[in-house]
GROMACS .gro file of C-alpha atoms in nm:
model
  142
    1MET     CA    1   5.085  -4.788   0.085
    2PRO     CA    2   5.439  -4.890   0.185
    3ALA     CA    3   5.654  -5.096  -0.049
    4PRO     CA    4   5.641  -5.469   0.019
    5GLU     CA    5   5.932  -5.609   0.216
    6PRO     CA    6   6.183  -5.811   0.013
    7THR     CA    7   6.132  -6.179   0.068
    8THR     CA    8   6.413  -6.352  -0.116
    9ILE     CA    9   6.768  -6.387   0.010
   10HIS     CA   10   6.890  -6.216  -0.307
   11ALA     CA   11   6.665  -5.913  -0.251
   12LEU     CA   12   6.769  -5.893   0.114
   13ALA     CA   13   7.138  -5.908   0.019
   14GLU     CA   14   7.091  -5.647  -0.252
   15ASN     CA   15   6.916  -5.410  -0.012
   16GLY     CA   16   7.189  -5.470   0.246
   17VAL     CA   17   7.462  -5.385  -0.004
   18LEU     CA   18   7.277  -5.072  -0.118
   19GLU     CA   19   7.237  -4.955   0.242
   20ALA     CA   20   7.603  -5.025   0.319
   21VAL     CA   21   7.720  -4.830   0.012
   22LEU     CA   22   7.494  -4.536   0.099
   23TRP     CA   23   7.626  -4.528   0.457
   24LEU     CA   24   7.985  -4.556   0.332
   25LYS     CA   25   7.927  -4.274   0.083
   26LEU     CA   26   7.781  -4.056   0.357
   27SER     CA   27   8.079  -4.135   0.582
   28VAL     CA   28   8.332  -4.048   0.311
   29GLU     CA   29   8.149  -3.723   0.232
   30THR     CA   30   8.145  -3.637   0.602
   31ILE     CA   31   8.519  -3.703   0.632
   32GLY     CA   32   8.577  -3.471   0.334
   33ALA     CA   33   8.363  -3.199   0.495
   34VAL     CA   34   8.547  -3.236   0.827
   35ILE     CA   35   8.882  -3.203   0.648
   36ILE     CA   36   8.761  -2.882   0.481
   37ALA     CA   37   8.644  -2.747   0.818
   38LEU     CA   38   8.980  -2.832   0.979
   39GLY     CA   39   9.160  -2.658   0.694
   40ILE     CA   40   8.944  -2.348   0.728
   41PHE     CA   41   8.996  -2.332   1.105
   42GLY     CA   42   9.369  -2.399   1.075
   43ALA     CA   43   9.425  -2.145   0.799
   44GLY     CA   44   9.200  -1.897   0.980
   45TRP     CA   45   9.407  -1.934   1.295
   46LEU     CA   46   9.732  -1.884   1.101
   47PHE     CA   47   9.576  -1.584   0.925
   48LEU     CA   48   9.480  -1.421   1.255
   49LYS     CA   49   9.829  -1.479   1.395
   50ALA     CA   50   9.987  -1.327   1.083
   51LEU     CA   51   9.754  -1.026   1.101
   52LEU     CA   52   9.834  -0.964   1.466
   53ARG     CA   53  10.208  -0.984   1.395
   54ARG     CA   54  10.165  -0.782   1.074
   55GLN     CA   55  10.353  -1.045   0.880
   56THR     CA   56  10.185  -1.032   0.541
   57ALA     CA   57  10.463  -1.246   0.392
   58ASP     CA   58  10.305  -1.544   0.573
   59PHE     CA   59   9.991  -1.524   0.357
   60THR     CA   60  10.138  -1.755   0.092
   61ALA     CA   61  10.208  -2.019   0.354
   62ILE     CA   62   9.852  -1.983   0.481
   63ARG     CA   63   9.711  -2.028   0.131
   64LEU     CA   64   9.924  -2.339   0.085
   65THR     CA   65   9.803  -2.478   0.416
   66LEU     CA   66   9.440  -2.435   0.314
   67ALA     CA   67   9.513  -2.571  -0.035
   68ARG     CA   68   9.657  -2.893   0.113
   69TYR     CA   69   9.342  -2.950   0.315
   70LEU     CA   70   9.120  -2.873   0.016
   71ALA     CA   71   9.316  -3.109  -0.210
   72LEU     CA   72   9.282  -3.391   0.043
   73ALA     CA   73   8.911  -3.321   0.093
   74LEU     CA   74   8.854  -3.322  -0.283
   75GLU     CA   75   9.002  -3.673  -0.297
   76PHE     CA   76   8.750  -3.790  -0.036
   77GLN     CA   77   8.462  -3.617  -0.215
   78LEU     CA   78   8.565  -3.778  -0.543
   79GLY     CA   79   8.574  -4.115  -0.366
   80ALA     CA   80   8.218  -4.055  -0.246
   81ASP     CA   81   8.113  -3.975  -0.603
   82ILE     CA   82   8.267  -4.300  -0.724
   83LEU     CA   83   8.076  -4.489  -0.455
   84SER     CA   84   7.756  -4.335  -0.588
   85THR     CA   85   7.812  -4.505  -0.923
   86ALA     CA   86   7.844  -4.843  -0.751
   87ILE     CA   87   7.469  -4.867  -0.692
   88ALA     CA   88   7.356  -4.875  -1.057
   89PRO     CA   89   7.238  -4.517  -1.110
   90SER     CA   90   7.050  -4.390  -1.414
   91TRP     CA   91   7.234  -4.240  -1.711
   92GLU     CA   92   7.132  -3.893  -1.593
   93GLN     CA   93   7.289  -3.958  -1.252
   94ILE     CA   94   7.603  -4.097  -1.417
   95GLY     CA   95   7.628  -3.782  -1.631
   96LYS     CA   96   7.592  -3.553  -1.328
   97LEU     CA   97   7.845  -3.755  -1.129
   98GLY     CA   98   8.082  -3.755  -1.426
   99ALA     CA   99   8.062  -3.376  -1.450
  100ILE     CA  100   8.120  -3.341  -1.076
  101ALA     CA  101   8.414  -3.581  -1.092
  102VAL     CA  102   8.572  -3.386  -1.380
  103ILE     CA  103   8.528  -3.055  -1.197
  104ARG     CA  104   8.671  -3.193  -0.870
  105THR     CA  105   8.960  -3.361  -1.049
  106ALA     CA  106   9.040  -3.037  -1.233
  107LEU     CA  107   9.026  -2.839  -0.909
  108ASN     CA  108   9.255  -3.089  -0.741
  109PHE     CA  109   9.496  -3.081  -1.035
  110PHE     CA  110   9.522  -2.701  -1.030
  111LEU     CA  111   9.551  -2.688  -0.651
  112SER     CA  112   9.831  -2.944  -0.660
  113ARG     CA  113  10.009  -2.759  -0.938
  114GLU     CA  114   9.984  -2.429  -0.751
  115MET     CA  115  10.116  -2.591  -0.433
  116LYS     CA  116  10.416  -2.732  -0.624
  117GLU     CA  117  10.486  -2.395  -0.785
  118GLU     CA  118  10.463  -2.212  -0.452
  119LYS     CA  119  10.684  -2.469  -0.283
  120HIS     CA  120  10.937  -2.440  -0.564
  121ASP     CA  121  10.927  -2.058  -0.552
  122SER     CA  122  10.965  -2.049  -0.174
  123SER     CA  123  11.258  -2.292  -0.182
  124GLU     CA  124  11.425  -2.079  -0.452
  125GLN     CA  125  11.372  -1.768  -0.240
  126HIS     CA  126  11.516  -1.947   0.063
  127VAL     CA  127  11.827  -2.053  -0.131
  128THR     CA  128  11.866  -1.702  -0.277
  129ALA     CA  129  11.831  -1.543   0.067
  130LYS     CA  130  12.079  -1.790   0.213
  131ALA     CA  131  12.325  -1.722  -0.068
  132ALA     CA  132  12.284  -1.346  -0.025
  133GLY     CA  133  12.344  -1.382   0.349
  134ALA     CA  134  12.657  -1.589   0.288
  135SER     CA  135  12.796  -1.338   0.039
  136SER     CA  136  12.760  -1.055   0.292
  137LEU     CA  137  12.991  -1.236   0.535
  138PRO     CA  138  13.347  -1.112   0.540
  139SER     CA  139  13.569  -1.326   0.329
  140ILE     CA  140  13.896  -1.463   0.448
  141GLU     CA  141  14.162  -1.394   0.192
  142GLY     CA  142  14.516  -1.475   0.256
   0.00000   0.00000   0.00000
């Protein structure tokens, strides 16, 4: 036997809000998944190019590219989790969502930290290489 249709304006509005939040949550999750897919395809393409050129030094840049996409996607996924709590879930659902949010936030934190460290290391290497190149130039002494 199907559930009776809501008859009051309040019940209709509540059902409308719940439906809107569920659709928004699904949309945000989908955007996050698309971002992950784009990151995988982009990093995969860069990886294939590096393999064909035998430039293994490019692997760090490829990892950073994928990490940027993953960090952005994690933000969207966390947003979807937050939307889930907007529709008055049970305490069990809140606990599960809280655990997921902590895990995703931790992943995002460590990805961001690794990206900063890699960026810092690569900029230091660039400056060192530039300085080494400049010191190998003949000096003009007079």
